Short mmCIF file of C-alpha atoms in Angstrom, two decimals:
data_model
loop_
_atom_site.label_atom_id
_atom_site.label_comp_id
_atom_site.label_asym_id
_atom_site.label_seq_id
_atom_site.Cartn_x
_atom_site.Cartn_y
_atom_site.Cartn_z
CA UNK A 1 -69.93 43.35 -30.63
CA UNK A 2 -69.96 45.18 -27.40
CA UNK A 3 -68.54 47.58 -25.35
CA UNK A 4 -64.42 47.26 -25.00
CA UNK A 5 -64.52 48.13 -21.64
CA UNK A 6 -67.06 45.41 -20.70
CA UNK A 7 -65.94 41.97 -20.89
CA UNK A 8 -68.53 38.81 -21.53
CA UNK A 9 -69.14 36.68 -19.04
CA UNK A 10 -66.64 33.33 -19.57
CA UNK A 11 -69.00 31.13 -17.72
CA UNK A 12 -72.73 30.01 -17.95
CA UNK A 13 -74.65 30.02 -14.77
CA UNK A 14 -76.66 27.37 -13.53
CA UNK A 15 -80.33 26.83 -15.63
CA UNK A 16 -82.30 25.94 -11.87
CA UNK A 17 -80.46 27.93 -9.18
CA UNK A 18 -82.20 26.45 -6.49
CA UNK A 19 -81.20 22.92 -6.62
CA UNK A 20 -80.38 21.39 -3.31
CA UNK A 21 -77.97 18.75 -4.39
CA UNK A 22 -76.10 20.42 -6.61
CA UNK A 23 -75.70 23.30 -4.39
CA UNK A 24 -74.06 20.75 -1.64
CA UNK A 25 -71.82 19.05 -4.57
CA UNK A 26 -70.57 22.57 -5.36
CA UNK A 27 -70.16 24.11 -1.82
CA UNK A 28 -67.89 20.47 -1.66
CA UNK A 29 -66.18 21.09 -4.37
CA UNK A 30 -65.40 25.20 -3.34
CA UNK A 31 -64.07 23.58 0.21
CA UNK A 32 -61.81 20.87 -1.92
CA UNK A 33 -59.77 23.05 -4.32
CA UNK A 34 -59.66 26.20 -1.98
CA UNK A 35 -61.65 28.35 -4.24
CA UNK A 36 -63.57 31.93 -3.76
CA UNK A 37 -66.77 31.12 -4.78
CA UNK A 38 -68.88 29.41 -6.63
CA UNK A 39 -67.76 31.24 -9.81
CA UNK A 40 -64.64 29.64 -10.26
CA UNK A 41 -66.74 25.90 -10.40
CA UNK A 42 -68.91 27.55 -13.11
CA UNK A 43 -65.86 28.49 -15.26
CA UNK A 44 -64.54 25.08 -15.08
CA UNK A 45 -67.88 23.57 -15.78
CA UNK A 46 -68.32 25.47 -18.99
CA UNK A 47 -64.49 25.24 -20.13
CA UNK A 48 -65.40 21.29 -20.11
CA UNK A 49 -68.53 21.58 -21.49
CA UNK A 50 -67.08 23.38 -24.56
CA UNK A 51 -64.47 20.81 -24.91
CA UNK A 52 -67.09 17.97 -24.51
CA UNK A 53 -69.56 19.40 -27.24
CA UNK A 54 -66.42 19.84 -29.79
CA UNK A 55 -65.42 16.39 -29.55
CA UNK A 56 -69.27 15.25 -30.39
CA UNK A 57 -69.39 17.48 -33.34
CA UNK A 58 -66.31 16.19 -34.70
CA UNK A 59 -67.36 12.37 -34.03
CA UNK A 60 -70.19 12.98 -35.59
CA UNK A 61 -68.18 14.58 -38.64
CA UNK A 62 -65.66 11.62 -38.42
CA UNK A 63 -68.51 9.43 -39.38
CA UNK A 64 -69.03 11.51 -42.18
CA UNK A 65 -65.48 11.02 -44.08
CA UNK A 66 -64.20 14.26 -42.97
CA UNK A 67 -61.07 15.11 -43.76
CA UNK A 68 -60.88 18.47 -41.74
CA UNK A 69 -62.41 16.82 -38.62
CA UNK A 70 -59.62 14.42 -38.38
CA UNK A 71 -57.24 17.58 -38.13
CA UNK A 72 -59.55 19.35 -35.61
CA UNK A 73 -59.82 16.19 -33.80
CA UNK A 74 -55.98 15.67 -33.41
CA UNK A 75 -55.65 19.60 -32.33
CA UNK A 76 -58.70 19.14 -29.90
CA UNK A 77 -56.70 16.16 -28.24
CA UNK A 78 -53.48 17.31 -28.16
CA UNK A 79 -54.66 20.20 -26.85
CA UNK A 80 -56.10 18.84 -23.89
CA UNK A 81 -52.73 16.73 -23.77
CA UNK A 82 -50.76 20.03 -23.25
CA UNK A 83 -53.25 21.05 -20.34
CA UNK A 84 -52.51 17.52 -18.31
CA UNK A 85 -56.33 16.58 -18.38
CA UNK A 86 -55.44 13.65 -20.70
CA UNK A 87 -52.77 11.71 -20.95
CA UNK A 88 -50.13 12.56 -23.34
CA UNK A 89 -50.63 9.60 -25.88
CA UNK A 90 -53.56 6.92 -26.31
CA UNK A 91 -56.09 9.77 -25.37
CA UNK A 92 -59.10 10.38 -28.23
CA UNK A 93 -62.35 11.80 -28.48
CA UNK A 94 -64.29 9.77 -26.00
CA UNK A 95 -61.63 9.97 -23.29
CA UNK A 96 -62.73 14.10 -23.62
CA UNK A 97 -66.43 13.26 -22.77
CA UNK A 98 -65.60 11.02 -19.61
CA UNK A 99 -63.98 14.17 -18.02
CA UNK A 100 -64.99 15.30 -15.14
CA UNK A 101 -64.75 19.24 -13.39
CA UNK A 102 -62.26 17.88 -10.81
CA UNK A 103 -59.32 17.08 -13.90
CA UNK A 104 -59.90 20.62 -14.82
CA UNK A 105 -59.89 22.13 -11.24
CA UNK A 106 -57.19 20.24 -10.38
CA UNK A 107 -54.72 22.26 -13.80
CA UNK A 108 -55.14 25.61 -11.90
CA UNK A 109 -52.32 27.25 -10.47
CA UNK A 110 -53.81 27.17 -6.94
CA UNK A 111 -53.98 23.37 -6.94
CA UNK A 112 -50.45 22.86 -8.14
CA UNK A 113 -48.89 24.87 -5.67
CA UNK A 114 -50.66 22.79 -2.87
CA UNK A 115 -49.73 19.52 -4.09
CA UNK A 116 -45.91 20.61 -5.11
CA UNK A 117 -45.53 21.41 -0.94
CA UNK A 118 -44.94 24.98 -1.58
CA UNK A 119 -47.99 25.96 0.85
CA UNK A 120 -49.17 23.79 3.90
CA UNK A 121 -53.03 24.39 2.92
CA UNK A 122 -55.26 24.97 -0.23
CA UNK A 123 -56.32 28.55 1.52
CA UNK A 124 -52.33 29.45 1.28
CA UNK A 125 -51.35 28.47 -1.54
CA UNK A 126 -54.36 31.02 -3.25
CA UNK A 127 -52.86 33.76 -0.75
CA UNK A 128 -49.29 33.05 -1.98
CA UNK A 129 -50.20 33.37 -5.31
CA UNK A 130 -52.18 36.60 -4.99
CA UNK A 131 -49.48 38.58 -3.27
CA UNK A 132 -46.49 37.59 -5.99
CA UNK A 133 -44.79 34.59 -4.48
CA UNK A 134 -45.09 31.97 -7.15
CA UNK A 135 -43.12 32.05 -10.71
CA UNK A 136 -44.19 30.23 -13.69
CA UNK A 137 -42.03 29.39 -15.95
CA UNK A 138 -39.68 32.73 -14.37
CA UNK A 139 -42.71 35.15 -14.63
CA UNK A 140 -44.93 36.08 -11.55
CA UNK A 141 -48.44 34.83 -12.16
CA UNK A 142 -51.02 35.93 -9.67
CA UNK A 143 -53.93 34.46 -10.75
CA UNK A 144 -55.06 31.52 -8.16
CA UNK A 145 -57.14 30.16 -11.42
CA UNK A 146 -54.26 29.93 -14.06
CA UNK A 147 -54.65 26.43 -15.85
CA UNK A 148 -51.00 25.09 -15.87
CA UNK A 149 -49.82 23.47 -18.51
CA UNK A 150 -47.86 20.04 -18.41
CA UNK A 151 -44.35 21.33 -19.82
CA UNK A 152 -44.85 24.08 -17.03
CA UNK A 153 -45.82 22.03 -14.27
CA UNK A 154 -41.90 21.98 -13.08
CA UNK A 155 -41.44 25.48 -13.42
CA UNK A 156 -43.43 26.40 -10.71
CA UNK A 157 -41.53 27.68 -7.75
CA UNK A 158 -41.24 30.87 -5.18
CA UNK A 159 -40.46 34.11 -6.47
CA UNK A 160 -36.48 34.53 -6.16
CA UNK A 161 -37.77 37.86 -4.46
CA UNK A 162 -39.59 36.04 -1.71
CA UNK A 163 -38.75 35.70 1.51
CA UNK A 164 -40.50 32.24 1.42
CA UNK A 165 -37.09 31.17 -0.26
CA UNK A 166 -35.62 30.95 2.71
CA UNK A 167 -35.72 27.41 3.71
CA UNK A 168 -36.17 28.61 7.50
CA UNK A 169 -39.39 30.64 7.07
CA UNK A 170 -41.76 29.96 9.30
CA UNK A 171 -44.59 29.98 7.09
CA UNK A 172 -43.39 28.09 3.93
CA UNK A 173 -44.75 23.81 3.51
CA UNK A 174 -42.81 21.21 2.08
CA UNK A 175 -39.60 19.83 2.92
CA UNK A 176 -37.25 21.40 5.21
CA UNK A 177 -40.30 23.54 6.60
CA UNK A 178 -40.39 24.51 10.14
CA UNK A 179 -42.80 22.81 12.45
CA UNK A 180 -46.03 24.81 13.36
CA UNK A 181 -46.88 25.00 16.32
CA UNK A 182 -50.29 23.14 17.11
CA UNK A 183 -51.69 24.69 20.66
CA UNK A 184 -53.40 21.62 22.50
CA UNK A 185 -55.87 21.69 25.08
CA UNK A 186 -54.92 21.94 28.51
CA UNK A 187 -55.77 18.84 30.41
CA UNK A 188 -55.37 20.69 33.76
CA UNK A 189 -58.59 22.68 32.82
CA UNK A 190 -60.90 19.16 32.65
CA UNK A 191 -58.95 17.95 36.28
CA UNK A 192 -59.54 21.35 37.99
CA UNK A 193 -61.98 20.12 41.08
CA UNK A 194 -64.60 21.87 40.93
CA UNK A 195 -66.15 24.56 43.43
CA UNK A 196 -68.86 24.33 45.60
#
């Protein structure tokens, strides 16, 4: 059973460590979704890979005549409904096994945040998140990994607290954001003569 005070690992760590082109799909995939390491692709990978091995055991129970896996089968795809990785009717088993990491990366909090405008990069929208900005649902969640679900996908907004609120604030994205600043390279530096 195990210690309380020691939690099991949630992930399973790749068999070959030293695999070239998985390590570049992975280091691709950290720079897409913004995350801290390598860690966070692992959990995703094995959150999938539970969810694809359920839905083979209860096709190959289906086959069978049985009645239970029908039920387990509806709850396993409804389920997945609820976390937005399939759609919300016409999805079944096989739909589960042609998933791919990126549907489940792309449910975390961090992700959502980014694409709703509330933070002008991936980076800031994990930063937002980790020092209390963002409400789900009207509770603070800081946890850049949180898998949202669909019916709280509109609930996500600044903290009321925040002074990202303010529609003026220098640092907040989306609409009604101020401009940043780019700083562009002087051109009088590349027509300086030069000295002899």
């Amino acid at each position: 059973m195990g210690d309380p005070k020691f939690s099991r690992k949630s992930y399973d760590t790749p068999s070959h460590p030293w695999q070239g082109e998985r390590i570049k799909a992975e280091n691709e995939v950290v720079r897409q979704f913004g995350l801290k390491n390598k860690t966070e692709v692992w959990k995703a990978a094995t959150l999938l890979r539970n969810f694809r091995k359920q839905s083979r055991e209860l096709q190959s129970r289906l086959r069978t005549g049985d009645a239970q896996a029908k039920i387990e089968a509806d709850a396993l795809i409804a389920k997945c409904a609820r976390m937005g990785v399939l759609p919300v009717t016409g999805g079944d088993l096989n739909a589960i096994l042609v998933l791919q990491n990126e549907d489940i990366l792309s449910r975390r909090l961090q992700t959502i945040v980014f694409q709703k405008g509330l933070a002008t990069t991936i980076k800031q929208a994990r930063q937002l998140i980790n020092h209390g900005h963002i409400f789900v649902d009207g509770h603070k969640v800081t946890v850049p990994g949180y898998i949202v679900l669909r019916e709280e996908e509109g609930s996500v907004e600044y903290n009321p607290a925040s002074p990202f609120t303010d529609e003026m604030h220098p640092m907040r994205g989306g609409p009604g954001a101020a401009p940043v600043a780019v700083e562009e390279p002087a051109e009088a530096e590349a027509e300086a003569p030069a000295e002899e």
